[in-house]
Structures are given as C-alpha cells and as structure tokens.
Amino acid sequence: METNPIPVVTVQTSPFDDQRPGTNGLRRKTELFEGKKNYLQNYIQSLLSSIDLRDRQGCTMVVGSDGRYFSRAATEIIVQMAAANGIGRLVIGHNGLLSTPAVSCIIRKIKAIGGIILTASHNPGGPGGDFGVKFNVANGGPSPDTVMEKIAQVSRTLEEYTICPDLHIDLARLGRHDFDLENKFKPFRVEIVDSVEVYLNLLRTIFDFSAIKTLLTGPEQLKIRVDAMNGVMGPYVRRILCDELGAPANAAVNCVPLEDFGGRPPEPSLTYAAPLVDAMKGGDFGFGAALDADGDRYMILGENGFFVNPSDSLAVMAANLSCIPYFRHLGLKGFARSMATSTALDRVAKALKVTLYETPTGWRFFGNLMDSGRCSLCGEESFGTSSDHIREKDGLWSVLVWLSIMAVRKQGVEEIVKDHWAKLGRNYFCRFDYEGVDPRAAFYLMRDLEGVITDKAFLTQKFAVGTNVYSVERADNFEYIDPVDGTVVRNQGLRIVFTDESRLVFRLSGSGGGAGATVRIYAESFERDPESHNRETQVRSTLESILIGTTTLCVYFGVSVFYCCWCGHIVFDW
C-alpha cells in the first residue's frame, strides 16, 4: 500500500452534446477520445455518476480492453477516476486485456456491479481508427436503454469530474494492489488477473473437452486454422485451443495483440480475413475460424473455403445442441434472434417445438429473455452467437460448439450444413451496407419508405423477377414488446414479407464510429428444393433484383454504391 494518501482532485469541465451511447456503447474516432480535452474523462464521469451513489460506494467493477491503440492510457484514466468516485475494487485483465465474453463471465462470477470494456469491436484500430467505451451491467450484458439514457442525461449537464491523477498501476504485474486515498476510510484495490483463466474454467463446464481433444489430436486428426486477427483473442486461442485441446501451435495465427490489428480491420469476414480464406481454399485444413478484436464475433469456414453464413451457423448450432453436455443437462428453454437475422432459426425452433423470440438488433434485448429462463441460444446475422452461459456474444464458444458438433457427428463443416439444408430447406440471405450516409438523408429515406410500404395499396403489390413472382403478404415497422417486463421498443426496421416467406428489411445501424449513418438492407429467399441448394447466394437471391429496383435510394443518395457486408462484392451502383 502507498505510504502517503493519494489526493482526490476535482476538475472543472464543460459538457459535450454527443455522448449518448449507442447499441455498443460510445464509439468515436480515436483522435476525438485522445485529442479533445476531457472527452474521455467526461464520459467516464457520466458513466460512474449514472450508478446510484449507495450502490457505487465500495463496489466491484471489471475493466478490460481489446488492446487497440489508446487502451492503456484510457485504462489508467478509468482506474484514477474509479478510485476518486468511490469504487472499492477493480478487476482488470493482465496487460489490460480481456475479451468481451470474459468480461461478462467475470462480472457474473464475482458478482460485480458492472464492467467497462474498451473496444470498438470489428472497427479499425490505430491512431486513425476507432475507439469505444462500453458499459456492461450486473448481469454481464450490455446496458439497457434506461442506463444509456441516464448516462446521456448526466453527460449533458456535467460541470466537473473527480480523479486521482497520482495513482498509477502496472498492468503487467499480476496480483493485488492496494492504495490509500485521501479522505477515504478503506483502501482502493486493483486486482490484475489472468485474462483467460476464469473464462476457460467456465468453458470446461460446458463442453466435452476430451472429445474435442480427440478430434484435434486423434488418428483422424482434424487440421484447423484459427485467425485471432491480432486482437484480444490471441492469448485465448493459444491457451484453450492449443495448450488445453492439443491443436498444434501453427493452427493459431495472428495471435499477438496489436494496437492497429496489423493494419486491417479486425472483422471476421471474407474480405478482411482473406488470408484465412485463401489458406482454407488450399484444402490443407478441415476447419477454419476468425475472431474479431474483442472476441464476440466469429466466422466459420469448412474445407476448401466453404463459407458458413452466420444465420445458417446459428440454425445449425440450434439443431445440434444435443452434442453439448451443457444443453443435454439443462435442456432447451427457447431460441432468440434479431429481427434482421434470417428465419432459418425459426424452422429449427418449430422442428424442436421450442419457443422462438424475435427481438430488435442489439444484444441487450436477449438479456431479459435469458435472465428469466426463456432462452438457451440466441444470435444475430452480424456473426454473433451465444447462449445463457454469459450475457454477451461469444466467438470462441461458437467455435467450440462447431468442433463439438463435428466430434459427435464425424462430419465436416460442409456436410453438416448441407445435411441441415436437406432437412429444413435453405434460407438464402445477404446483407448490403451503405455507409457514411448523410444522417438527414437516411432519416428521410426511412420515413418516406415507411410511408410507401405501410400504405394499404402496397399489400397488393407483386414483383416479377425472371420466372418468379413475389407477392407482398405484409409490411411494417418492426415493434418489440418484451415478454418479461412489457417494455415496448418501436421503429426497429422496415420489413417487407412476401407470401413465400422471402423478406426485405431496411434498417439504420447504430454501431458505427460516428462518421455518418449506415443503412443496412437485408434480402432473404427460402428454397425447399435440395436441387437448388448449391447456388451462390448472390446468384440465387433474386430478391437482389428487387433491391436494385428500389430506386427510392437514388433520390436520396445520388451516386450510390452498395456492397455485401461479408465479401465486399459491389452489388450495384449508379
């Protein structure tokens, strides 16, 4: 413990008008957090002040980062401000690193009041990239709307923050560190913990590690390649897949966390994980996976580069949960997906006679369902899947689910997926992104498009594409009523559903870094006939033609380019 009490200092500041957190916390350009005076301090103070003083005094919080640029400096500021604001104990990952799933796991394990995660997920790192601050609450999940609004309210009127500028911590030194603070009766404690251990112990209770190890080391050894994309997951992949489960060291690539993620966006997609895709196409590996910066998203590839659409991945997992000891023991409570995610999961739920919940985009909406015992498995089309073992998306957990399924079924990735399609049909599904849109133009687009599709006359519309005719069955602006507490959430995306169960969805995204709005458009087409299951998604998805015909977009965006979010393929432009 320090011999002299560390002073607590009050600093005068002025509020910022752009600090309302979005779906994934507060994400902005790194230069704003680093260069704008008091920008980070204001937000951390707003976050801490949003916690009731009685709950905050002496409580425990978790802090972790994905290792991106500015994380170390930001972590030190958070430590200094947490001490000054009455937090009693901080648990921080070694070198400041903790994956998002690990933060959720630790919060729940030690019953912390919450956790702060420094991440901008799959967004680029480095000085010219993005930075983010995310607050997870006591159940281990993302902040609900009420908490985010409270943080925003505090931020709009903030006039001062408190900090202990002389408090410094060595993030590389494992163990407990106590600090005596001025005018505080109890010492402030910081615990630097192994980043992997608590999370690994949880995984051991979920999976049959011996079966996976046999798959990876036995006579019929499955050769795998996992790309950690120079994010936080490198230590987890090496420790769990290599040291614990026996995969050779060269099965894990890009496992050194870098502040700029090696100069590429840490996004597990066909575009940004292209080296993994190329390696898989060579035929030397039977299973491939990529994990994003903070470890909550993933991509699965089979031999010869067979790509598993994230919506298909969710559905295949759901259909094979009996391969996992955790679910054999606890049973299935229900499934949930975001509205924009394909309806492939719905078909599994119907076959297994399990309740299916359709929620808005945002992992926080799954929390109530899991906390109330209604949901065992949930996922989104943006490469995020998890279960009720934590309250976050979990990329490495998803990888272990796939390996468990392969170990039990003795089949490869492609064979498992195609067998699934043969039984339940295939949902062809694509997402198209348009980024950097003028926010006003995006608002008026969505407003006017809603006016078109909710007009009674629209329900009689038919769209002829080649030999196919798509008849509109219903169209609306998605509204969600939480089955647990009755909370109503409106304006969550425009849906056009056709009589053959095909869909078009238009949605504004709230997960960008602040440079304009992002319009996401989703096209889905169901195919029952196995003879038509092997076409390329963008060839088969004739809804793309309808999408191209949606010329309303031209009016608002002028010269526009839309690209597939997975492969980067330009779908159309004007």
Coordinates of C-alpha atoms in Angstrom, one line a residue:
M1 CA 0.0 0.0 0.0
E2 CA 1.2 3.5 -0.7
T3 CA 2.7 5.2 2.3
N4 CA 1.2 8.7 1.7
P5 CA -2.6 9.0 0.9
I6 CA -3.2 9.8 -2.8
P7 CA -5.2 13.1 -3.2
V8 CA -8.6 13.2 -4.9
V9 CA -8.8 16.1 -7.3
T10 CA -12.0 17.8 -8.7
V11 CA -11.5 19.2 -12.2
Q12 CA -13.9 21.7 -13.8
T13 CA -15.2 20.8 -17.3
S14 CA -17.9 21.6 -19.8
P15 CA -20.4 19.1 -21.2
F16 CA -20.4 17.6 -24.7
D17 CA -23.7 17.1 -26.6
D18 CA -22.7 13.9 -28.4
Q19 CA -22.1 11.4 -25.6
R20 CA -25.3 9.4 -25.6
P21 CA -24.1 5.8 -26.0
G22 CA -25.4 3.7 -28.9
T23 CA -26.1 0.0 -29.4
N24 CA -22.5 -0.9 -28.5
G25 CA -21.5 2.0 -26.1
L26 CA -19.9 5.2 -27.1
R27 CA -17.9 4.8 -30.3
R28 CA -16.0 7.6 -31.9
K29 CA -12.8 8.3 -33.8
T30 CA -9.8 7.6 -31.6
E31 CA -8.5 11.1 -32.2
L32 CA -11.6 12.5 -30.5
F33 CA -11.1 10.5 -27.3
E34 CA -7.3 11.1 -27.3
G35 CA -7.2 14.7 -28.5
K36 CA -10.3 16.5 -27.3
K37 CA -9.7 17.8 -23.8
N38 CA -11.7 15.9 -21.2
Y39 CA -13.7 14.0 -23.7
L40 CA -12.9 10.6 -22.2
Q41 CA -13.0 11.9 -18.7
N42 CA -16.4 13.4 -19.2
Y43 CA -17.9 10.2 -20.4
I44 CA -16.3 8.1 -17.7
Q45 CA -17.7 10.5 -15.1
S46 CA -21.1 10.4 -16.6
L47 CA -21.0 6.6 -16.6
L48 CA -19.9 6.4 -13.0
S49 CA -22.4 9.1 -11.9
S50 CA -25.2 7.2 -13.5
I51 CA -24.7 4.5 -10.8
D52 CA -26.6 5.3 -7.6
L53 CA -24.1 6.6 -5.0
R54 CA -25.2 3.9 -2.5
D55 CA -24.5 1.2 -5.0
R56 CA -21.3 2.7 -6.2
Q57 CA -19.5 3.1 -2.9
G58 CA -17.2 0.2 -2.2
C59 CA -18.5 -1.8 -5.2
T60 CA -16.5 -4.0 -7.5
M61 CA -16.1 -3.3 -11.3
V62 CA -14.3 -5.2 -14.1
V63 CA -12.2 -3.4 -16.7
G64 CA -10.8 -4.8 -19.9
S65 CA -9.9 -3.9 -23.5
D66 CA -9.3 -5.4 -26.9
G67 CA -5.8 -4.0 -26.9
R68 CA -6.4 -1.3 -29.5
Y69 CA -4.5 2.0 -29.6
F70 CA -5.2 4.3 -26.6
S71 CA -6.5 1.5 -24.4
R72 CA -3.6 1.6 -21.9
A73 CA -3.9 5.4 -21.4
A74 CA -7.7 5.1 -21.2
T75 CA -7.4 2.3 -18.7
E76 CA -5.2 4.4 -16.4
I77 CA -7.7 7.2 -16.5
I78 CA -10.5 4.8 -15.6
V79 CA -8.5 3.5 -12.7
Q80 CA -7.9 7.0 -11.4
M81 CA -11.5 8.1 -11.8
A82 CA -13.0 4.9 -10.3
A83 CA -10.8 5.4 -7.2
A84 CA -11.9 9.0 -6.9
N85 CA -15.6 8.1 -7.3
G86 CA -15.8 5.6 -4.5
I87 CA -15.4 2.3 -6.4
G88 CA -13.8 -0.1 -3.9
R89 CA -12.3 -2.7 -6.2
L90 CA -11.3 -3.0 -9.9
V91 CA -10.6 -6.3 -11.5
I92 CA -8.5 -5.8 -14.7
G93 CA -7.1 -8.3 -17.2
H94 CA -3.4 -8.9 -17.5
N95 CA -1.9 -6.0 -19.6
G96 CA -5.4 -4.5 -19.6
L97 CA -6.6 -7.3 -21.9
L98 CA -10.0 -9.0 -21.5
S99 CA -12.3 -10.3 -24.2
T100 CA -15.9 -9.1 -24.1
P101 CA -17.1 -12.6 -23.3
A102 CA -14.5 -12.9 -20.5
V103 CA -15.7 -9.5 -19.0
S104 CA -19.3 -10.8 -18.9
C105 CA -18.1 -14.1 -17.4
I106 CA -16.1 -12.4 -14.6
I107 CA -18.8 -9.9 -13.8
R108 CA -21.2 -12.8 -13.2
K109 CA -18.6 -14.9 -11.4
I110 CA -17.6 -12.3 -8.8
K111 CA -21.0 -10.5 -8.7
A112 CA -19.6 -7.2 -9.8
I113 CA -21.8 -4.2 -10.3
G114 CA -20.7 -4.0 -13.9
G115 CA -17.7 -3.7 -16.2
I116 CA -16.1 -1.2 -18.6
I117 CA -14.9 -2.6 -21.9
L118 CA -12.6 -0.5 -24.2
T119 CA -13.4 -1.7 -27.7
A120 CA -14.9 -0.6 -31.0
S121 CA -15.4 -4.3 -31.9
H122 CA -14.5 -5.0 -35.5
N123 CA -13.8 -1.4 -36.4
P124 CA -10.3 -0.4 -37.3
G125 CA -7.7 0.4 -34.6
G126 CA -4.6 2.6 -34.5
P127 CA -4.4 6.4 -34.2
G128 CA -6.6 6.9 -37.3
G129 CA -9.1 4.2 -36.3
D130 CA -12.0 4.0 -33.9
F131 CA -12.2 3.7 -30.1
G132 CA -15.1 2.8 -27.9
V133 CA -16.2 2.7 -24.3
K134 CA -18.9 0.1 -23.4
F135 CA -20.6 -0.4 -20.0
N136 CA -21.9 -3.9 -19.1
V137 CA -24.3 -4.1 -16.2
A138 CA -24.5 -6.6 -13.3
N139 CA -26.0 -9.5 -15.3
G140 CA -22.9 -9.3 -17.5
G141 CA -24.8 -7.9 -20.5
P142 CA -24.8 -4.6 -22.4
S143 CA -26.5 -1.6 -20.8
P144 CA -30.3 -1.5 -21.4
D145 CA -31.8 1.7 -22.8
T146 CA -32.6 3.1 -19.3
V147 CA -29.0 3.0 -18.3
M148 CA -27.8 4.5 -21.6
E149 CA -30.3 7.3 -21.3
K150 CA -29.2 8.0 -17.7
I151 CA -25.6 8.3 -18.8
A152 CA -26.6 10.7 -21.6
Q153 CA -28.6 12.8 -19.2
V154 CA -25.6 13.2 -16.9
S155 CA -23.3 14.0 -19.8
R156 CA -25.4 16.9 -21.0
T157 CA -25.1 18.9 -17.7
L158 CA -21.7 17.7 -16.4
E159 CA -19.6 20.5 -14.9
E160 CA -16.8 18.6 -13.1
Y161 CA -15.2 15.3 -12.7
T162 CA -13.1 13.7 -9.9
I163 CA -9.8 11.9 -10.4
C164 CA -6.7 10.7 -8.6
P165 CA -4.0 11.8 -11.1
D166 CA -1.2 10.5 -8.9
L167 CA -2.5 6.9 -8.9
H168 CA -0.6 4.7 -11.2
I169 CA -0.9 0.9 -11.8
D170 CA 1.4 -1.6 -13.6
L171 CA -1.0 -3.6 -15.8
A172 CA 1.7 -6.2 -16.4
R173 CA 2.1 -7.1 -12.7
L174 CA -0.4 -9.8 -11.7
G175 CA -1.8 -9.7 -8.2
R176 CA -3.5 -7.4 -5.7
H177 CA -2.5 -3.7 -5.4
D178 CA -4.0 -1.5 -2.6
F179 CA -3.9 2.3 -2.5
D180 CA -4.7 4.6 0.4
L181 CA -6.7 7.6 -0.8
E182 CA -7.1 10.9 0.8
N183 CA -10.4 11.2 2.8
K184 CA -11.3 7.5 2.2
F185 CA -11.7 5.1 5.1
K186 CA -11.0 2.0 3.1
P187 CA -8.1 1.4 0.6
F188 CA -8.8 1.2 -3.1
R189 CA -7.9 -2.2 -4.5
V190 CA -6.9 -3.1 -8.0
E191 CA -6.5 -6.8 -8.9
I192 CA -4.7 -7.7 -12.1
V193 CA -5.9 -11.2 -13.1
D194 CA -5.1 -13.8 -15.7
S195 CA -7.1 -12.8 -18.7
V196 CA -8.1 -16.4 -19.7
E197 CA -8.4 -18.5 -16.5
V198 CA -12.0 -17.6 -15.3
Y199 CA -13.4 -17.9 -18.8
L200 CA -11.6 -21.2 -19.5
N201 CA -12.9 -22.7 -16.3
L202 CA -16.5 -21.8 -17.4
L203 CA -15.9 -23.4 -20.8
R204 CA -14.7 -26.6 -19.1
T205 CA -18.2 -26.9 -17.5
I206 CA -19.9 -26.5 -20.9
F207 CA -18.1 -28.7 -23.3
D208 CA -16.6 -32.2 -23.5
F209 CA -13.0 -31.2 -23.8
S210 CA -11.8 -34.7 -24.1
A211 CA -14.0 -35.3 -27.2
I212 CA -12.7 -32.1 -28.9
K213 CA -9.1 -33.0 -28.0
T214 CA -9.6 -36.4 -29.6
L215 CA -10.9 -34.7 -32.7
L216 CA -7.9 -32.4 -32.9
T217 CA -5.2 -35.0 -31.9
G218 CA -6.5 -38.5 -32.7
P219 CA -5.9 -40.8 -35.6
E220 CA -8.4 -38.9 -37.8
Q221 CA -6.9 -35.6 -36.7
L222 CA -8.8 -32.6 -37.9
K223 CA -6.4 -29.9 -39.1
I224 CA -7.7 -26.4 -38.1
R225 CA -6.7 -22.8 -38.6
V226 CA -7.9 -20.0 -36.4
D227 CA -7.2 -16.4 -37.1
A228 CA -7.2 -14.1 -34.0
M229 CA -6.8 -11.1 -36.2
N230 CA -4.2 -9.5 -33.8
G231 CA -7.0 -8.7 -31.4
V232 CA -7.5 -9.7 -27.8
M233 CA -8.3 -13.3 -28.7
G234 CA -4.7 -14.4 -29.4
P235 CA -4.0 -15.5 -25.8
Y236 CA -7.3 -17.2 -25.5
V237 CA -6.9 -19.2 -28.8
R238 CA -3.4 -20.3 -27.8
R239 CA -4.3 -21.2 -24.3
I240 CA -7.6 -23.0 -25.0
L241 CA -7.3 -24.5 -28.5
C242 CA -3.5 -25.2 -28.4
D243 CA -2.4 -25.7 -24.8
E244 CA -5.7 -27.2 -23.5
L245 CA -7.1 -29.0 -26.5
G246 CA -4.0 -30.1 -28.3
A247 CA -4.1 -28.2 -31.6
P248 CA -0.6 -27.5 -32.9
A249 CA 0.9 -24.1 -32.3
N250 CA 0.7 -23.3 -36.1
A251 CA -3.0 -23.8 -36.1
A252 CA -3.4 -20.4 -34.4
V253 CA -2.3 -17.3 -36.5
N254 CA -2.1 -13.6 -35.8
C255 CA -2.3 -14.2 -32.1
V256 CA -0.2 -11.3 -30.9
P257 CA -2.5 -8.4 -29.9
L258 CA -1.5 -5.2 -31.8
E259 CA -2.7 -1.7 -31.3
D260 CA -3.6 -1.4 -35.0
F261 CA -4.6 -5.1 -35.5
G262 CA -1.8 -5.4 -38.1
G263 CA -3.2 -2.6 -40.3
R264 CA -6.5 -4.3 -41.2
P265 CA -10.0 -4.1 -39.7
P266 CA -10.3 -6.9 -37.1
E267 CA -13.6 -8.1 -38.8
P268 CA -14.2 -11.8 -39.3
S269 CA -15.5 -11.6 -42.9
L270 CA -14.5 -13.0 -46.3
T271 CA -13.0 -9.6 -47.1
Y272 CA -10.8 -8.8 -44.0
A273 CA -10.0 -12.4 -43.2
A274 CA -8.9 -13.1 -46.8
P275 CA -5.6 -14.8 -45.8
L276 CA -7.5 -17.3 -43.8
V277 CA -9.9 -17.8 -46.7
D278 CA -7.0 -18.4 -49.1
A279 CA -5.4 -20.9 -46.7
M280 CA -8.7 -22.8 -46.4
K281 CA -9.2 -22.9 -50.2
G282 CA -5.9 -24.7 -50.4
G283 CA -7.5 -27.8 -48.9
D284 CA -5.0 -28.4 -46.2
F285 CA -7.4 -27.6 -43.3
G286 CA -10.8 -29.1 -42.5
F287 CA -11.9 -26.3 -40.2
G288 CA -11.2 -22.5 -40.1
A289 CA -12.4 -19.7 -37.9
A290 CA -11.7 -16.0 -37.5
L291 CA -12.4 -13.9 -34.4
D292 CA -12.9 -10.2 -34.1
A293 CA -11.0 -7.7 -32.0
D294 CA -12.9 -8.2 -28.7
G295 CA -13.8 -11.8 -29.3
D296 CA -17.6 -11.6 -29.5
R297 CA -17.9 -12.2 -33.3
Y298 CA -16.7 -15.1 -35.4
M299 CA -16.7 -16.6 -38.9
I300 CA -16.7 -20.4 -39.7
L301 CA -15.1 -21.9 -42.8
G302 CA -15.1 -25.5 -44.0
E303 CA -12.6 -27.4 -46.1
N304 CA -11.8 -25.7 -49.4
G305 CA -13.1 -22.4 -48.0
F306 CA -16.8 -23.4 -47.6
F307 CA -18.3 -20.3 -46.0
V308 CA -21.0 -20.7 -43.3
N309 CA -23.4 -17.8 -43.4
P310 CA -23.8 -16.5 -39.8
S311 CA -27.6 -17.1 -39.9
D312 CA -27.0 -20.7 -41.0
S313 CA -24.4 -21.1 -38.3
L314 CA -26.9 -20.1 -35.7
A315 CA -29.5 -22.5 -37.1
V316 CA -27.1 -25.4 -37.4
M317 CA -25.9 -24.9 -33.8
A318 CA -29.5 -24.8 -32.6
A319 CA -30.3 -28.1 -34.4
N320 CA -27.3 -29.8 -32.8
L321 CA -27.2 -28.6 -29.2
S322 CA -27.6 -32.2 -28.0
C323 CA -23.9 -32.6 -28.9
I324 CA -23.0 -30.2 -26.0
P325 CA -23.1 -31.6 -22.4
Y326 CA -24.3 -28.2 -21.0
F327 CA -27.5 -28.4 -23.1
R328 CA -28.1 -32.2 -22.6
H329 CA -28.0 -31.5 -18.8
L330 CA -30.1 -28.3 -18.8
G331 CA -32.4 -28.9 -21.7
L332 CA -33.6 -26.3 -24.3
K333 CA -35.6 -23.3 -23.0
G334 CA -36.0 -21.3 -26.2
F335 CA -34.3 -19.6 -29.1
A336 CA -34.0 -15.9 -30.0
R337 CA -32.7 -14.0 -33.0
S338 CA -32.7 -10.3 -34.0
M339 CA -35.4 -9.4 -36.5
A340 CA -32.8 -8.8 -39.3
T341 CA -31.4 -12.3 -38.9
S342 CA -32.7 -14.9 -41.3
T343 CA -35.6 -17.1 -40.3
A344 CA -33.6 -20.3 -40.6
L345 CA -33.6 -20.5 -36.8
D346 CA -37.4 -20.3 -36.8
R347 CA -37.5 -23.6 -38.7
V348 CA -35.3 -25.3 -36.2
A349 CA -37.4 -24.0 -33.3
K350 CA -40.6 -25.3 -35.0
A351 CA -39.0 -28.7 -35.6
L352 CA -37.8 -29.0 -32.0
K353 CA -41.0 -27.5 -30.6
V354 CA -39.1 -24.7 -28.9
T355 CA -40.3 -21.1 -28.5
L356 CA -38.7 -18.6 -30.8
Y357 CA -38.3 -14.9 -29.9
E358 CA -37.7 -12.2 -32.4
T359 CA -36.0 -9.1 -31.0
P360 CA -34.6 -5.8 -32.2
T361 CA -30.9 -5.7 -33.1
G362 CA -28.7 -5.3 -30.0
W363 CA -27.5 -8.0 -27.6
R364 CA -29.1 -6.2 -24.6
F365 CA -32.6 -7.4 -25.8
F366 CA -31.6 -11.0 -25.2
G367 CA -30.6 -10.4 -21.6
N368 CA -34.2 -10.3 -20.2
L369 CA -35.1 -13.5 -22.0
M370 CA -32.1 -15.3 -20.6
D371 CA -32.4 -13.9 -17.1
S372 CA -36.0 -15.0 -17.0
G373 CA -35.1 -18.6 -18.1
R374 CA -36.8 -18.2 -21.5
C375 CA -33.8 -18.5 -23.8
S376 CA -30.9 -21.0 -24.2
L377 CA -29.4 -19.8 -27.5
C378 CA -29.5 -16.5 -29.4
G379 CA -27.8 -14.8 -32.3
E380 CA -27.6 -12.1 -34.9
E381 CA -26.7 -12.0 -38.5
S382 CA -23.6 -9.9 -37.8
F383 CA -21.5 -13.0 -36.8
G384 CA -22.7 -13.0 -33.2
T385 CA -24.0 -16.1 -31.4
S386 CA -24.0 -17.2 -27.7
S387 CA -26.1 -18.9 -25.0
D388 CA -27.2 -18.3 -21.5
H389 CA -23.7 -19.2 -20.0
I390 CA -22.9 -15.4 -20.2
R391 CA -24.8 -12.3 -21.4
E392 CA -22.7 -11.5 -24.4
K393 CA -21.9 -12.8 -27.9
D394 CA -19.1 -15.3 -27.7
G395 CA -16.9 -16.1 -30.7
L396 CA -14.7 -18.8 -29.2
W397 CA -17.6 -20.5 -27.5
S398 CA -19.2 -20.7 -31.0
V399 CA -16.0 -22.2 -32.4
L400 CA -16.1 -24.9 -29.7
V401 CA -19.8 -25.6 -30.4
W402 CA -18.9 -26.3 -34.0
L403 CA -15.9 -28.5 -33.1
S404 CA -18.2 -30.4 -30.6
I405 CA -20.8 -31.0 -33.4
M406 CA -18.0 -32.3 -35.7
A407 CA -16.7 -34.5 -33.0
V408 CA -20.0 -36.1 -32.3
R409 CA -21.3 -36.3 -35.9
K410 CA -18.0 -37.3 -37.5
Q411 CA -18.7 -35.0 -40.4
G412 CA -17.1 -32.0 -42.0
V413 CA -18.5 -28.4 -42.0
E414 CA -19.9 -28.5 -45.5
E415 CA -21.5 -31.9 -45.0
I416 CA -23.2 -30.8 -41.7
V417 CA -24.6 -27.6 -43.3
K418 CA -25.8 -29.3 -46.5
D419 CA -27.5 -32.0 -44.4
H420 CA -29.2 -29.3 -42.4
W421 CA -30.5 -27.7 -45.7
A422 CA -31.7 -31.0 -47.0
K423 CA -33.8 -31.5 -43.8
L424 CA -35.2 -28.0 -43.3
G425 CA -34.5 -26.1 -46.5
R426 CA -32.1 -23.3 -47.2
N427 CA -32.6 -19.6 -46.4
Y428 CA -30.5 -17.6 -49.0
F429 CA -29.6 -14.5 -47.1
C430 CA -27.5 -11.4 -47.8
R431 CA -26.9 -8.1 -46.1
F432 CA -26.0 -5.0 -48.1
D433 CA -24.4 -2.0 -46.3
Y434 CA -24.3 1.7 -47.3
E435 CA -22.0 3.6 -45.0
G436 CA -21.3 7.3 -44.4
V437 CA -24.8 8.4 -45.4
D438 CA -25.8 11.9 -44.5
P439 CA -28.0 11.4 -41.4
R440 CA -30.8 13.6 -42.6
A441 CA -30.9 11.8 -46.0
A442 CA -31.1 8.5 -44.1
F443 CA -33.9 9.7 -41.9
Y444 CA -36.0 11.0 -44.8
L445 CA -35.3 7.8 -46.8
M446 CA -36.6 5.6 -43.9
R447 CA -39.6 7.9 -43.3
D448 CA -40.7 8.0 -46.9
L449 CA -40.1 4.3 -47.4
E450 CA -42.2 3.5 -44.4
G451 CA -45.0 5.7 -45.9
V452 CA -44.8 3.6 -49.1
I453 CA -44.8 0.2 -47.6
T454 CA -47.5 0.8 -44.9
D455 CA -49.9 2.2 -47.4
K456 CA -52.8 -0.3 -47.9
A457 CA -52.2 -0.3 -51.6
F458 CA -48.7 -1.8 -51.1
L459 CA -50.2 -5.1 -49.8
T460 CA -51.5 -5.8 -53.4
Q461 CA -48.1 -5.3 -55.0
K462 CA -46.4 -8.1 -56.9
F463 CA -42.8 -8.1 -58.2
A464 CA -41.9 -10.2 -61.2
V465 CA -38.2 -11.2 -61.3
G466 CA -37.4 -13.6 -64.1
T467 CA -39.9 -16.5 -63.8
N468 CA -40.5 -15.7 -60.1
V469 CA -43.4 -13.6 -58.8
Y470 CA -43.1 -12.1 -55.3
S471 CA -46.4 -11.1 -53.7
V472 CA -46.4 -8.9 -50.7
E473 CA -48.0 -10.5 -47.6
R474 CA -47.3 -7.8 -45.0
A475 CA -45.1 -4.8 -44.4
D476 CA -44.5 -2.9 -41.2
N477 CA -42.0 -1.0 -39.0
F478 CA -40.9 -3.6 -36.5
E479 CA -42.1 -3.2 -32.9
Y480 CA -41.0 -5.3 -30.0
I481 CA -42.8 -5.9 -26.8
D482 CA -40.5 -7.5 -24.2
P483 CA -42.3 -10.6 -22.9
V484 CA -40.7 -10.2 -19.5
D485 CA -41.4 -6.6 -18.4
G486 CA -43.7 -5.4 -21.2
T487 CA -41.3 -2.7 -22.4
V488 CA -42.2 -1.5 -25.9
V489 CA -39.5 -0.7 -28.5
R490 CA -40.6 0.9 -31.7
N491 CA -39.1 1.9 -35.1
Q492 CA -36.6 -1.1 -35.3
G493 CA -36.6 -1.6 -39.0
L494 CA -38.8 -1.8 -42.0
R495 CA -39.9 -5.2 -43.1
I496 CA -41.5 -6.4 -46.3
V497 CA -42.5 -10.1 -46.1
F498 CA -43.7 -12.0 -49.2
T499 CA -46.1 -14.9 -49.4
D500 CA -43.3 -17.4 -50.0
E501 CA -41.6 -16.2 -46.7
S502 CA -39.0 -14.2 -48.5
R503 CA -38.2 -10.9 -46.9
L504 CA -36.6 -7.5 -47.4
V505 CA -35.5 -5.5 -44.4
F506 CA -34.3 -1.9 -44.2
R507 CA -32.6 -0.7 -41.1
L508 CA -30.5 2.2 -39.8
S509 CA -27.5 0.9 -37.8
G510 CA -26.3 2.4 -34.6
S511 CA -22.9 0.6 -34.4
G512 CA -20.7 2.9 -36.5
G513 CA -17.9 5.2 -35.4
G514 CA -19.8 8.4 -35.8
A515 CA -19.0 9.2 -39.4
G516 CA -22.5 9.5 -40.8
A517 CA -25.3 7.0 -40.8
T518 CA -25.3 3.4 -42.0
V519 CA -28.2 1.9 -43.9
R520 CA -28.4 -1.9 -43.9
I521 CA -30.6 -3.8 -46.3
Y522 CA -31.2 -7.5 -45.9
A523 CA -32.6 -9.8 -48.6
E524 CA -33.8 -13.3 -47.8
S525 CA -35.3 -16.0 -50.0
F526 CA -36.3 -19.5 -48.9
E527 CA -35.6 -22.6 -51.0
R528 CA -37.0 -26.0 -50.1
D529 CA -35.8 -27.9 -53.2
P530 CA -32.4 -29.6 -52.5
E531 CA -31.6 -29.4 -56.2
S532 CA -31.4 -25.6 -55.7
H533 CA -29.3 -25.5 -52.6
N534 CA -25.9 -25.2 -54.2
R535 CA -26.1 -21.9 -56.0
E536 CA -24.1 -18.9 -54.9
T537 CA -26.1 -16.7 -52.6
Q538 CA -25.9 -13.6 -54.7
V539 CA -27.0 -15.6 -57.8
R540 CA -29.8 -17.4 -56.1
S541 CA -31.1 -14.4 -54.1
T542 CA -33.3 -13.0 -56.8
L543 CA -34.6 -10.6 -54.2
E544 CA -31.4 -8.7 -55.0
S545 CA -33.1 -7.7 -58.3
I546 CA -36.0 -6.2 -56.3
L547 CA -33.4 -4.5 -54.1
I548 CA -31.7 -3.0 -57.2
G549 CA -35.2 -1.9 -58.3
T550 CA -35.7 0.1 -55.1
T551 CA -34.8 3.3 -56.9
T552 CA -36.1 5.4 -53.9
L553 CA -32.5 5.1 -52.7
C554 CA -31.2 7.0 -55.7
V555 CA -33.3 10.0 -54.9
Y556 CA -31.7 10.4 -51.5
F557 CA -28.1 9.2 -52.1
G558 CA -27.3 10.3 -55.6
V559 CA -24.4 8.2 -56.9
S560 CA -24.5 5.2 -54.6
V561 CA -22.5 2.0 -54.1
F562 CA -23.9 -0.9 -52.1
Y563 CA -21.6 -3.8 -51.1
C564 CA -22.1 -7.1 -49.5
C565 CA -21.0 -6.9 -45.8
W566 CA -19.4 -10.4 -46.0
C567 CA -17.4 -10.5 -49.2
G568 CA -17.2 -6.8 -50.1
H569 CA -18.7 -7.5 -53.5
I570 CA -20.3 -4.4 -55.1
V571 CA -23.8 -5.4 -55.7
F572 CA -24.9 -2.3 -57.7
D573 CA -24.1 1.3 -58.2
W574 CA -25.4 4.4 -60.1

